[in-house]
Structures are given as C-alpha cells and as structure tokens.
Coordinates of C-alpha atoms and ligand atoms in Angstrom, one line a residue:
X9 CA 0.0 0.0 0.0
X10 CA 1.3 3.4 -0.9
X11 CA 2.0 5.7 1.9
X12 CA -0.6 8.3 2.3
X13 CA 0.2 11.9 2.6
X14 CA -2.2 14.1 4.6
X15 CA -2.0 17.9 4.4
X16 CA -1.6 19.9 7.6
X17 CA -5.2 20.9 7.4
X18 CA -6.3 17.3 7.1
X19 CA -4.2 16.4 10.0
X20 CA -5.7 19.1 12.1
X21 CA -9.3 18.5 11.1
X22 CA -9.2 14.7 11.6
X23 CA -7.5 15.2 15.0
X24 CA -10.2 17.8 15.8
X25 CA -13.0 15.5 14.9
X26 CA -11.4 12.6 16.9
X27 CA -10.9 14.9 19.8
X28 CA -14.4 16.1 19.6
X29 CA -16.0 12.7 19.6
X30 CA -13.7 11.5 22.4
X31 CA -14.3 14.7 24.3
X32 CA -18.1 14.4 24.2
X33 CA -17.9 10.9 25.7
X34 CA -15.2 11.9 28.2
X35 CA -17.3 14.9 29.3
X36 CA -20.2 12.5 29.8
X37 CA -18.0 10.3 31.9
X38 CA -16.9 13.3 33.9
X39 CA -20.5 14.3 34.7
X40 CA -21.4 10.7 35.5
X41 CA -18.4 10.3 37.9
X42 CA -19.5 13.6 39.6
X43 CA -23.0 12.3 40.1
X44 CA -22.3 8.7 41.1
X45 CA -18.9 8.9 42.7
X46 CA -18.4 12.5 43.8
X47 CA -15.6 13.1 41.3
X48 CA -14.6 16.5 40.1
X49 CA -16.5 18.2 37.2
X50 CA -14.6 21.0 35.6
X51 CA -17.6 22.7 34.1
X52 CA -19.1 22.9 37.7
X53 CA -16.0 24.5 39.0
X54 CA -15.8 27.0 36.2
X55 CA -19.5 27.7 36.5
X56 CA -19.2 28.4 40.2
X57 CA -16.2 30.6 39.7
X58 CA -18.0 32.6 37.0
X59 CA -21.1 33.1 39.1
X60 CA -19.0 34.2 42.0
X61 CA -16.8 36.5 40.0
X62 CA -19.5 38.1 38.0
X63 CA -20.2 41.8 38.5
X64 CA -23.3 42.1 40.7
X65 CA -25.2 44.1 38.1
X66 CA -24.7 41.3 35.5
X67 CA -25.6 38.6 38.0
X68 CA -28.7 40.5 39.0
X69 CA -29.8 41.0 35.4
X70 CA -29.4 37.4 34.5
X71 CA -31.1 36.4 37.7
X72 CA -34.1 38.6 37.0
X73 CA -34.5 37.6 33.4
X74 CA -33.6 33.9 33.6
X75 CA -34.0 33.1 37.3
X76 CA -32.3 30.3 39.2
X77 CA -32.4 28.1 36.1
X78 CA -29.6 30.3 34.7
X79 CA -27.1 27.9 36.2
X80 CA -28.3 25.1 33.9
X81 CA -27.8 27.3 30.8
X82 CA -24.4 28.3 32.0
X83 CA -23.4 24.7 32.7
X84 CA -24.6 23.7 29.2
X85 CA -22.6 26.4 27.5
X86 CA -19.4 25.5 29.5
X87 CA -19.9 21.8 28.7
X88 CA -20.0 22.6 25.0
X89 CA -16.9 24.8 25.5
X90 CA -15.1 21.9 27.2
X91 CA -15.9 19.5 24.3
X92 CA -14.5 22.1 21.9
X93 CA -11.3 22.4 24.0
X94 CA -11.0 18.6 23.8
X95 CA -11.4 18.9 20.0
X96 CA -8.9 21.6 19.7
X97 CA -6.3 19.7 21.7
X98 CA -7.0 16.7 19.5
X99 CA -6.4 18.7 16.4
X100 CA -3.3 20.4 17.6
X101 CA -1.8 17.2 18.9
X102 CA -2.4 15.4 15.6
X103 CA -0.8 18.3 13.8
X104 CA 2.2 18.3 16.2
X105 CA 2.7 14.5 15.7
X106 CA 2.8 14.7 11.9
X107 CA 1.8 11.9 9.6
X108 CA 4.6 9.5 10.6
X109 CA 7.4 9.0 13.0
X110 CA 7.9 7.4 16.4
X111 CA 4.3 8.0 17.4
X112 CA 3.1 6.0 14.4
X113 CA 3.4 2.4 13.5
X114 CA 4.2 1.1 10.0
X115 CA 0.7 1.5 8.8
X116 CA 0.7 5.1 9.9
X117 CA -1.6 4.4 12.8
X118 CA -1.1 6.4 16.0
X119 CA 0.3 4.4 18.9
X120 CA -1.3 4.3 22.4
X121 CA 1.6 6.2 23.8
X122 CA 0.5 9.2 21.8
X123 CA -2.9 9.1 23.5
X124 CA -1.2 8.7 26.9
X125 CA 1.0 11.7 26.5
X126 CA -2.0 13.9 25.4
X127 CA -3.9 12.7 28.5
X128 CA -0.9 13.6 30.6
X129 CA -0.7 17.1 29.1
X130 CA -4.4 17.7 29.6
X131 CA -4.2 16.5 33.2
X132 CA -1.4 18.9 33.9
X133 CA -3.4 21.7 32.3
X134 CA -6.5 20.9 34.3
X135 CA -4.6 20.5 37.6
X136 CA -2.0 23.2 37.4
X137 CA -3.8 26.0 35.4
X138 CA -7.5 25.4 35.1
X139 CA -8.4 24.4 38.7
X140 CA -6.2 27.0 40.4
X141 CA -7.7 29.7 38.2
X142 CA -11.2 28.7 39.3
X143 CA -10.0 29.2 42.9
X144 CA -10.0 25.6 44.2
X145 CA -6.2 25.2 44.3
X146 CA -3.6 23.0 42.7
X147 CA -5.3 19.8 41.5
X148 CA -8.4 20.8 43.5
X149 CA -6.6 20.7 46.8
X150 CA -9.1 23.1 48.3
X151 CA -12.1 21.0 47.3
X152 CA -13.9 18.9 49.8
X153 CA -12.9 15.7 47.9
X154 CA -9.2 16.7 48.1
X155 CA -6.4 16.6 45.6
X156 CA -6.1 12.8 45.5
X157 CA -9.7 12.1 44.6
X158 CA -9.6 15.0 42.1
X159 CA -6.6 13.5 40.4
X160 CA -8.1 10.0 40.3
X161 CA -11.3 11.2 38.8
X162 CA -9.6 13.4 36.3
X163 CA -7.3 10.5 35.4
X164 CA -10.2 8.2 34.6
X165 CA -11.7 10.9 32.4
X166 CA -8.4 11.6 30.8
X167 CA -7.5 8.0 30.0
X168 CA -11.0 7.4 28.5
X169 CA -10.4 10.5 26.4
X170 CA -6.9 9.4 25.3
X171 CA -8.1 5.9 24.5
X172 CA -11.1 7.1 22.5
X173 CA -9.0 9.7 20.7
X174 CA -6.6 7.2 19.4
X175 CA -9.3 4.7 18.4
X176 CA -11.3 7.4 16.6
X177 CA -8.3 9.0 14.9
X178 CA -7.0 5.7 13.6
X179 CA -10.5 4.7 12.5
X180 CA -10.8 7.9 10.5
X181 CA -7.4 7.3 8.9
X182 CA -8.2 3.6 8.3
X183 CA -11.5 4.3 6.6
X184 CA -9.7 6.6 4.3
X185 CA -7.0 4.1 3.5
X186 CA -9.6 1.3 2.9
X187 CA -11.6 3.6 0.7
X188 CA -8.5 4.4 -1.2
X189 CA -7.5 0.8 -1.7
X190 CA -10.9 -0.2 -3.0
X191 CA -10.8 2.8 -5.2
X192 CA -14.1 3.8 -3.9
X193 CA -13.3 7.4 -3.7
X194 CA -11.5 8.3 -6.9
X195 CA -9.5 10.1 -7.8
X196 CA -7.7 12.1 -5.1
X197 CA -8.5 10.3 -1.9
X198 CA -6.9 13.0 0.3
X199 CA -9.2 15.5 -1.3
X200 CA -12.1 13.1 -0.7
X201 CA -11.2 12.7 2.9
X202 CA -11.0 16.5 3.2
X203 CA -14.4 16.8 1.7
X204 CA -16.0 14.3 3.9
X205 CA -14.4 15.8 6.9
X206 CA -15.6 19.2 5.9
X207 CA -19.1 17.8 5.5
X208 CA -19.0 16.3 9.0
X209 CA -17.7 19.5 10.4
X210 CA -20.4 21.6 8.9
X211 CA -23.0 19.1 10.1
X212 CA -21.5 19.4 13.6
X213 CA -21.5 23.2 13.5
X214 CA -25.1 23.1 12.3
X215 CA -26.0 20.9 15.2
X216 CA -24.2 23.2 17.7
X217 CA -25.9 26.2 16.1
X218 CA -29.3 24.6 16.5
X219 CA -28.7 23.8 20.1
X220 CA -27.4 27.2 20.8
X221 CA -30.4 28.8 19.1
X222 CA -32.7 26.5 21.1
X223 CA -31.1 27.6 24.4
X224 CA -31.4 31.3 23.3
X225 CA -35.0 30.8 22.3
X226 CA -35.9 29.3 25.7
X227 CA -34.2 32.2 27.4
X228 CA -36.0 34.8 25.2
X229 CA -39.3 33.0 25.8
X230 CA -38.8 33.0 29.6
X231 CA -37.9 36.7 29.4
X232 CA -41.0 37.6 27.5
X233 CA -43.4 35.4 29.5
X234 CA -41.8 36.7 32.7
X235 CA -42.1 40.3 31.7
X236 CA -45.8 39.7 30.8
X237 CA -46.6 39.0 34.4
X238 CA -47.8 42.0 36.3
X239 CA -45.9 41.2 39.5
X240 CA -45.4 44.7 40.7
X241 CA -47.2 47.0 43.1
X242 CA -49.9 49.3 41.6
X243 CA -49.4 53.0 42.1
X244 CA -52.4 53.5 44.4
X245 CA -51.0 51.0 46.9
X246 CA -47.7 52.9 47.0
X247 CA -49.5 56.2 47.5
X248 CA -51.6 55.0 50.4
X249 CA -48.9 53.1 52.2
X250 CA -48.9 53.1 56.0
X251 CA -45.9 51.3 57.4
X252 CA -47.2 50.2 60.7
X253 CA -50.6 49.5 62.3
X254 CA -50.9 49.9 66.1
X255 CA -52.1 47.9 67.8
X256 CA -51.5 45.0 65.4
X257 CA -54.6 43.4 63.9
X258 CA -56.2 40.4 65.5
X259 CA -55.9 37.5 63.1
X260 CA -59.1 36.6 61.3
X261 CA -58.8 32.8 61.5
X262 CA -61.5 30.7 59.9
X263 CA -62.3 27.8 57.6
X264 CA -60.6 27.8 54.2
X265 CA -62.4 25.9 51.4
X266 CA -60.0 23.6 49.5
X267 CA -59.8 25.6 46.2
X268 CA -57.9 24.2 43.3
X269 CA -54.5 25.8 42.7
X270 CA -54.0 26.8 46.4
X271 CA -50.8 25.5 47.8
X272 CA -51.1 22.6 50.2
X273 CA -50.2 23.7 53.6
X274 CA -47.5 21.1 54.1
X275 CA -45.4 20.6 50.9
X276 CA -44.7 17.0 50.1
X277 CA -41.0 16.2 50.0
X278 CA -40.9 15.6 46.3
X279 CA -42.8 18.9 45.7
X280 CA -40.5 21.0 48.0
X281 CA -38.5 23.5 46.1
X282 CA -34.8 22.7 45.6
X283 CA -32.0 25.2 45.3
X284 CA -28.3 24.7 45.4
X285 CA -25.2 26.2 43.9
X286 CA -24.2 22.9 42.4
X287 CA -24.5 22.9 38.6
X288 CA -24.6 19.1 37.9
X289 CA -25.2 17.2 41.0
X290 CA -25.5 17.7 44.7
X291 CA -23.3 15.7 47.2
X292 CA -24.4 12.1 47.7
X293 CA -23.2 11.7 51.3
X294 CA -22.7 8.2 52.7
X295 CA -24.4 8.2 56.1
X296 CA -22.3 5.3 57.5
X297 CA -19.0 7.1 57.0
X298 CA -20.3 10.7 57.5
X299 CA -19.0 12.6 60.4
X300 CA -20.0 15.9 61.9
X301 CA -17.2 17.9 63.5
X302 CA -17.8 20.6 66.0
X303 CA -14.8 22.8 66.6
X304 CA -13.4 26.3 66.7
X305 CA -14.1 28.2 69.9
X306 CA -15.6 25.4 71.9
X307 CA -14.2 23.8 75.0
X308 CA -14.0 20.3 73.7
X309 CA -13.9 20.0 69.9
X310 CA -15.6 16.7 69.0
X311 CA -17.1 14.7 66.2
X312 CA -20.4 12.7 65.9
X313 CA -21.3 10.0 63.5
X314 CA -24.8 9.6 62.1
X315 CA -26.1 7.2 64.7
X316 CA -24.7 9.4 67.5
X317 CA -26.5 12.3 66.0
X318 CA -29.7 10.4 65.8
X319 CA -29.4 9.5 69.4
X320 CA -29.5 13.1 70.5
X321 CA -32.8 14.6 71.9
X322 CA -35.0 15.4 68.8
X323 CA -37.6 18.1 68.4
X324 CA -40.2 18.6 65.7
X325 CA -41.2 21.9 64.1
X326 CA -43.1 23.1 61.1
X327 CA -41.1 25.7 59.3
X328 CA -41.5 27.4 55.9
X329 CA -38.3 27.9 53.8
X330 CA -37.9 30.7 51.2
X331 CA -35.0 31.3 48.9
X332 CA -33.6 34.8 48.9
X333 CA -33.7 34.6 45.1
X334 CA -37.5 34.2 45.2
X335 CA -39.3 36.8 43.1
X336 CA -42.5 38.4 44.4
X337 CA -45.1 35.8 43.6
X338 CA -42.4 33.1 43.0
X339 CA -42.3 29.4 43.7
X340 CA -39.1 29.1 45.8
X341 CA -41.1 28.8 49.0
X342 CA -42.3 25.6 50.7
X343 CA -43.4 24.3 54.1
X344 CA -42.5 21.1 55.9
X345 CA -42.5 19.3 59.3
X346 CA -38.8 19.0 60.3
X347 CA -37.2 17.0 63.0
X348 CA -33.8 17.7 64.5
X349 CA -31.4 18.4 67.3
X350 CA -31.0 21.9 68.8
X351 CA -27.8 23.5 67.6
X352 CA -27.4 24.8 71.2
X353 CA -27.5 21.3 72.5
X354 CA -24.7 20.2 70.1
X355 CA -22.5 23.2 71.1
X356 CA -23.2 22.3 74.7
X357 CA -22.0 18.7 74.0
X358 CA -18.8 20.2 72.7
X359 CA -18.2 21.8 76.1
X360 CA -19.9 25.0 75.3
X361 CA -18.7 28.1 73.4
X362 CA -15.8 30.0 74.6
X363 CA -15.6 33.7 75.5
X364 CA -15.4 36.1 72.6
X365 CA -17.2 33.8 70.1
X366 CA -19.5 35.8 67.8
X367 CA -20.6 33.5 65.0
X368 CA -21.2 29.9 64.0
X369 CA -20.0 28.8 60.6
X370 CA -21.6 25.8 58.9
X371 CA -19.4 24.0 56.4
X372 CA -20.9 21.5 53.9
X373 CA -19.8 18.6 51.7
X374 CA -20.2 20.6 48.5
X375 CA -17.7 23.3 49.7
X376 CA -20.6 25.6 50.5
X377 CA -20.6 27.5 53.8
X378 CA -22.5 30.1 55.6
X379 CA -22.6 31.6 59.1
X380 CA -25.1 32.8 61.6
X381 CA -24.7 35.0 64.6
X382 CA -24.1 33.2 67.9
X383 CA -27.4 34.6 69.4
X384 CA -29.3 33.1 66.4
X385 CA -27.4 29.8 66.8
X386 CA -28.5 29.5 70.4
X387 CA -32.2 30.0 69.7
X388 CA -34.3 26.9 70.6
X389 CA -35.7 26.7 67.1
X390 CA -32.3 26.6 65.4
X391 CA -31.9 22.9 64.6
X392 CA -29.6 20.5 62.9
X393 CA -32.4 18.6 61.1
X394 CA -32.3 14.9 60.1
X395 CA -36.0 14.3 59.1
X396 CA -38.4 16.0 56.8
X397 CA -42.2 15.3 56.9
X398 CA -41.5 12.1 58.8
X399 CA -39.0 10.7 56.3
X400 CA -35.2 10.6 56.5
X401 CA -33.9 13.9 55.1
X402 CA -33.8 13.4 51.3
X403 CA -30.5 13.7 49.5
X404 CA -31.5 16.9 47.6
X405 CA -32.5 18.5 50.9
X406 CA -29.2 17.9 52.7
X407 CA -28.9 14.2 53.8
X408 CA -27.7 13.4 56.4
X409 CA -28.1 16.7 58.2
X410 CA -29.0 20.3 57.4
X411 CA -29.3 23.5 59.4
X412 CA -32.7 25.0 60.1
X413 CA -32.6 28.6 61.2
X414 CA -36.1 30.2 61.2
X415 CA -36.6 33.8 60.3
X416 CA -33.8 34.0 57.8
X417 CA -33.7 33.0 54.2
X418 CA -33.1 29.5 52.8
X419 CA -29.5 30.4 51.9
X420 CA -28.5 30.0 55.6
X421 CA -30.2 26.6 55.9
X422 CA -27.0 24.9 55.0
X423 CA -27.4 21.4 53.6
X424 CA -25.0 18.4 53.8
X425 CA -23.3 19.8 56.9
X426 CA -19.9 18.3 57.7
X427 CA -18.6 20.8 60.2
X428 CA -19.8 23.4 62.8
X429 CA -17.2 25.9 63.6
X430 CA -17.5 28.6 66.3
X431 CA -15.5 31.7 65.4
X432 CA -14.9 35.3 66.6
X433 CA -14.6 36.8 63.1
X434 CA -17.2 38.2 60.8
X435 CA -17.2 35.2 58.6
X436 CA -18.8 35.7 55.2
X437 CA -20.4 32.7 53.5
X438 CA -20.6 31.5 49.9
X439 CA -23.3 33.9 48.7
X440 CA -22.2 36.8 51.0
X441 CA -18.9 36.9 49.0
X442 CA -21.1 37.8 46.0
X443 CA -22.9 40.6 47.8
X444 CA -26.0 38.9 49.2
X445 CA -27.2 39.9 52.6
X446 CA -25.5 38.4 55.6
X447 CA -28.2 38.8 58.3
X448 CA -30.7 37.9 55.6
X449 CA -34.0 38.2 57.5
X450 CA -37.0 37.0 55.5
X451 CA -38.9 39.9 54.0
X452 CA -42.6 39.6 54.4
X453 CA -44.3 38.3 51.2
X454 CA -47.8 37.3 50.0
X455 CA -48.6 35.3 46.9
X456 CA -51.8 34.8 45.0
X457 CA -51.9 31.1 44.0
X458 CA -55.3 31.2 42.3
X459 CA -56.5 32.4 39.9
X460 CA -53.4 32.6 37.8
X461 CA -52.6 35.9 36.1
X462 CA -54.3 36.4 32.7
X463 CA -57.1 34.1 33.5
X464 CA -60.7 34.8 32.2
X465 CA -63.5 34.4 34.8
X466 CA -67.3 34.3 34.4
X467 CA -69.1 37.4 35.4
X468 CA -71.5 37.4 38.4
X469 CA -70.2 34.0 39.6
X470 CA -68.6 33.3 43.0
X471 CA -64.9 32.5 42.8
X472 CA -62.1 32.4 45.4
X473 CA -58.9 34.4 45.4
X474 CA -56.5 32.4 47.6
X475 CA -52.8 32.0 48.3
X476 CA -50.1 32.1 51.0
X477 CA -48.4 34.8 53.1
X478 CA -45.1 34.5 55.0
X479 CA -43.0 36.6 57.3
X480 CA -40.3 34.3 58.5
X481 CA -40.6 33.9 62.3
X482 CA -42.8 37.1 62.8
X483 CA -46.2 35.5 61.9
X484 CA -49.0 36.9 59.8
X485 CA -51.9 38.8 61.5
X486 CA -53.7 39.9 58.4
X487 CA -53.9 39.5 54.6
X488 CA -55.7 42.0 52.4
X489 CA -56.8 41.9 48.8
X490 CA -57.5 44.8 46.6
X491 CA -59.5 44.6 43.4
X492 CA -58.9 48.2 42.3
X493 CA -55.1 48.6 42.2
X494 CA -54.6 49.2 45.9
X495 CA -57.2 52.0 46.6
X496 CA -59.3 49.8 49.0
X497 CA -58.5 46.6 50.7
X498 CA -60.6 43.7 51.9
X499 CA -59.6 41.3 54.6
X500 CA -59.0 37.7 53.7
X501 CA -59.8 34.7 56.0
X502 CA -56.6 33.1 57.3
X503 CA -56.1 29.4 58.1
X504 CA -54.5 29.2 61.6
X505 CA -50.9 28.4 60.8
X506 CA -49.2 25.1 61.9
X507 CA -46.6 27.1 63.9
X508 CA -45.1 30.6 64.4
X509 CA -42.5 29.7 61.8
X510 CA -44.7 29.0 58.8
X511 CA -46.7 30.6 56.1
X512 CA -50.5 31.0 56.4
X513 CA -53.0 30.1 53.8
X514 CA -55.5 32.8 53.0
X515 CA -58.7 33.0 51.0
X516 CA -61.4 35.5 50.0
X517 CA -64.6 34.9 48.0
X518 CA -65.3 37.3 45.1
X519 CA -68.2 37.8 42.7
X520 CA -67.1 40.3 40.1
X521 CA -69.0 42.1 37.3
X522 CA -67.7 42.1 33.8
X523 CA -64.4 44.0 33.3
X524 CA -60.6 43.9 33.6
X525 CA -59.2 43.8 37.1
X526 CA -55.9 44.2 38.9
X527 CA -56.0 42.0 42.0
X528 CA -53.3 42.8 44.5
X529 CA -52.4 41.1 47.8
X530 CA -50.5 42.4 50.9
X531 CA -49.8 41.0 54.3
X532 CA -49.3 42.4 57.9
X533 CA -47.2 40.7 60.5
X534 CA -48.0 40.0 64.1
X535 CA -46.2 43.2 65.2
X536 CA -48.4 45.3 62.8
X537 CA -45.7 45.9 60.2
X538 CA -47.3 46.3 56.7
X539 CA -45.6 44.5 53.8
X540 CA -43.2 46.7 51.9
X541 CA -44.9 47.8 48.6
X542 CA -41.7 49.1 47.0
X543 CA -40.6 46.8 44.2
X544 CA -37.1 45.5 44.7
X545 CA -35.2 42.6 43.0
X546 CA -33.9 39.7 45.1
X547 CA -30.3 41.0 45.2
X548 CA -29.1 41.8 47.9
X549 CA -31.8 41.6 50.6
X550 CA -34.6 39.5 49.0
X551 CA -37.4 40.8 46.8
X552 CA -40.2 43.1 47.9
X553 CA -43.4 44.5 46.3
X554 CA -47.0 43.4 46.1
X555 CA -48.0 40.4 44.0
X556 CA -50.6 41.5 41.5
X557 CA -52.5 39.5 38.9
X558 CA -54.6 40.7 36.0
X559 CA -58.0 39.0 35.5
X560 CA -60.5 39.4 32.8
X561 CA -64.1 38.9 33.8
X562 CA -66.7 38.3 31.0
Ligands
MTE6 N1 -24.5 22.9 51.2 C1 -25.4 23.7 50.6 N2 -26.4 24.1 51.3 C2 -27.4 25.0 50.8 C3 -27.2 25.4 49.5 C4 -26.1 24.9 48.7 O1 -25.9 25.3 47.5 N3 -25.2 24.1 49.3 N4 -28.2 26.3 49.0 C5 -28.9 27.1 49.9 C6 -30.0 27.8 49.4 S1 -29.7 29.2 48.4 C7 -31.3 27.5 49.7 S2 -32.6 28.5 49.2 C8 -31.7 26.3 50.5 C9 -32.7 25.5 49.7 O2 -33.0 24.3 50.5 P1 -33.9 23.2 49.8 O3 -33.3 22.8 48.5 O4 -34.1 22.1 50.8 O5 -35.3 23.9 49.5 O6 -30.5 25.5 50.7 C10 -29.4 26.3 51.1 N5 -28.4 25.4 51.6
MO7 MO1 -31.6 30.3 48.2

C-alpha cells in the first residue's frame, strides 16, 4: 500500500474530529463520575467561579431575566466549551505529531503512547492551570474531595479520552485508507477525505448552532413570559402606604375551602423547592461514614457520626423555607415538618462556646458554607435537622443533616453539613462573598396562588382568590386583597398556621361584574408591620413589592 500523505489541514481536522468525539464521551463520563462517585466536574468549578466572580449588576440582570435556572444554561454552555477544547487539543496534537514518526506504526496508525501523552498534558493543564484559576487550588486541593480524589477522577476521564481519541483518529485514517485501496473514492483520496471531513464538520457546526439557538429561544421566551406577568405593586398601593398598624390586627382565623390551585399547607418532600449552587449534582453523602465535626471556639472539639447524632434529643417543628432569590409571587417557598437536634445542644455537648465567640459557621460537603450569629445559633428553634415530613432527610435537601434557622432566608439553611465551627470573626459565606445579605431576615411576602394571572373568569359567579403569606418567624396577622389597584383593601380569611414559623393560607370569596381587574395582595405581620410595597429585586436583601394578577371577567 502506498504511503498516504495528509495535508496539515487534514491532520488538524481529523484530529479535531477525533478529539471532539472522544471529548463528548469523556465529558459525559466526567459528569457521571461527579453524580455517582463525587468526582470533580470541571464545568461545575468554572461555572461556580463565573457566578462568584460576575459583577453584581450582570448577575442581578441574569437572575431577574432567567431566574435560578440560569445555572443550567451556564453549565450547558461551558460543557459545549469543554468539548471544543478537547477537540482543539486533539487537532493540535495530531498536527504536532505529523503523519509518521515514532508516534506512528508502520501502517501510519497512531500508537497508544500518543494518547497517553496527550492525556498527561491535559491533566497537567487541568490541575495546574484550570483548577487554580477557578479558585479551588492546585489539583483541587481546596475541594472537599481533596487533591487525591480529584486526580483519580480526572485520570479516569483523561484516560478514557486518550483511548477514544486514538481509536477514533485511527478509525478515521483507516477508513480513508480502505476507501482508497478499494478505489471507492477516486480520484484524489486525500481530497475526498478532506471533503467528507468538511461535510461532517459543517454538520456538527449546524448541530451546535441549532442547540445554541434553542437555548437562546428558551431564554427569550422566559424573558418575555416573565415580563408579561404584572408582579409589581400598583401606584395607588404605593401612595396609600402606611408602614405600621398599632395595635397589630387580631388574626381573622377561619375555615378555608379547599380551592384548586391553592398550595397545600405542608409541601410533600418531592414537591418541596430545591435550590443549590451545584451545577450538575449535589453531594451524595454516605451516612455510614459521614462525620459531623464541632470545633473552633468550643471547650472540647468533638465529632459525631450519624447514629450518634440520631441518638440526641430530637424536636419537631413546622417551618417554611424561602430562597432569597424568590421573586414576588415566585415558587421558591415551601413548608415542611422537620425534626432535628437543637444546635445549642450540640454546642453544649462540645463543652460550650468560649468567650469572645460571635458567629457559628456551617461547612458543607459541597464546599458551601454560611454563618449565623451566635445569638441566632442558640435560639431553641435553630436545629440540625435529620428528618423531613416524617422521612429521612432526602439527598436533595441535605442528607444526612442540614441547618434550620427560622426567620432568615433558605440560603442559611446549610445542607449536607460536615462541620460546625465557632468563630470570633465576621465570617462571610458562599453567597455573601457575592454581595448577598449576611443577616438575611425573611422579608414579608404574600402570593396569589389562584386564579393565575391572565385568566378569564365568568361574570357574576362566585370564585375564590387564595394564596399564602409568609413573614419568617414574625407571623402573619392579616392578609388584604385589593380589586382596584390598591385603593381599597378587603380582609381575607386566614387558616390558623401550623406554627409561628410557617406561612399562612388565606382566601377571599369574590363575585365580580364584567371588566378587567388588577388583583393585589399584601400582608401584615404579628407586630403590625405592613408588607413593603416598594418593588425590589432579590439581590441583595430579597425581593419586595405586592404580587398582582390581571384578571379578565366576562
Ligand atoms: N450545602 C449547601 N447548602 C445549601 C445550598 C447549597 O448550595 N449548598 N443552597 C442554599 C439555598 S440558596 C437555599 S434557598 C436552600 C434550599 O433548600 P432546599 O433545596 O431544601 O429547599 O438551601 C441552602 N443550603
Ligand atoms: Mo436560596
């Protein structure tokens, strides 16, 4: 067989193609390893670094337009970028190796060693340049899984890549040789290979373009449909605002008819909202090897395993959680019956906190952390929770243990806790480093669950307006609904809440004549504070404003 000569361009493009195919599979393996074995996922690390390093204004804009789902788009874009980097490395490597030489056998096929060296170079790049740049240290030394596990998981991915790269590259070359021998692709086989490669490349580019456009389309759609919602406070409500009512209203508790669309008072575990910083997968902690360390400014630093934690005195409480990212009228709010150990009890078990201590830091298995003030930590309702609605804490909600700290946003309810550290510094947690509130008290909010905005109702027919209202640990004394943009308010009936730490369900019957209506809701807490009508985005203190829906009555 006559030796084939490939042009430089052909060498690059077939290497690129081989790198791309191997890169797609290797990226899949990387994500899989992260999910099932807690390996490192480079797109995750880069995504976290980007979110953290982003100017607040940009973050806020993306957050408002795309919402918490933005992290999935970001992850997808980075993943595509990673595949392209694999492809580029494959192309450049093939170009560097040339068409023959020590890296090739007699048939011009690449040797395994060529793949191994490429793997090694990529590993060095990931460990010494990429990971340190994302802020997790040399070979991920600052990650919870440590440098050793990082290297092992990267090596598995790298070796898979190197192997597939060689196989694919040789297969591409062989196909070309066979075609040439059979004379199937006359006359100039090199040109034919080039052509077929070009065809594939353009197909691939088209595929990527379609995916990219699809993602953009979804974002645009969300932006438009989000903007269509009237979620903001009508002018009259702003004009007539009275900040505080003294004495506070007496709650108007009563029966609530079970109307369709109204939230159930206790959210089932699989319906409970989930938010985490992790792009691909949350930690999958093994309860039998898990340990909880209590250290820092305590008299006797100590550790507990899972069964020791379960043996501590448990207490149950209903508590509603809300994410600080929740928009007015948004869904990142749920309620459950939790069971756990008082944090104060655990600190006592570690000999008590030492003089000068100011804060308690919660560290988690996903390298997340946050802190609360010592006074908050010692409140009897601040728990390390192990059960949720009677079941073992689900993985997505922080198994084996998470913090509950009523009155402040979900952000501080650290999941997958591994370490409780008492400090005398003003520790700033994961989100605080990006400008989110540190004290983070829940801002009072009320939501209309039903009817949904834009709905058409029948004139002169009874219907219910119903929803939920929440003020952290301050309780709700009154919920009012306005059918004329905030000029007058009518009191809704409240269902007596399950505890002082939960939302209340509210409801009001309504029998409108034909016309278009703005229906607005506001709440008042147990101290008589009236919900803030001024519209504010979630960053930095949580959103405010009155949830308003438009209804068409015919
Ligand atoms: N370890 C860890 N804990 C975490 C987070 C996280 O990313 N990692 N996210 C926080 C945020 S922003 C919220 S709103 C709540 C959400 O809790 P849930 O998913 O159980 O509703 O968890 C908090 N605890
Ligand atoms: Mo959150």
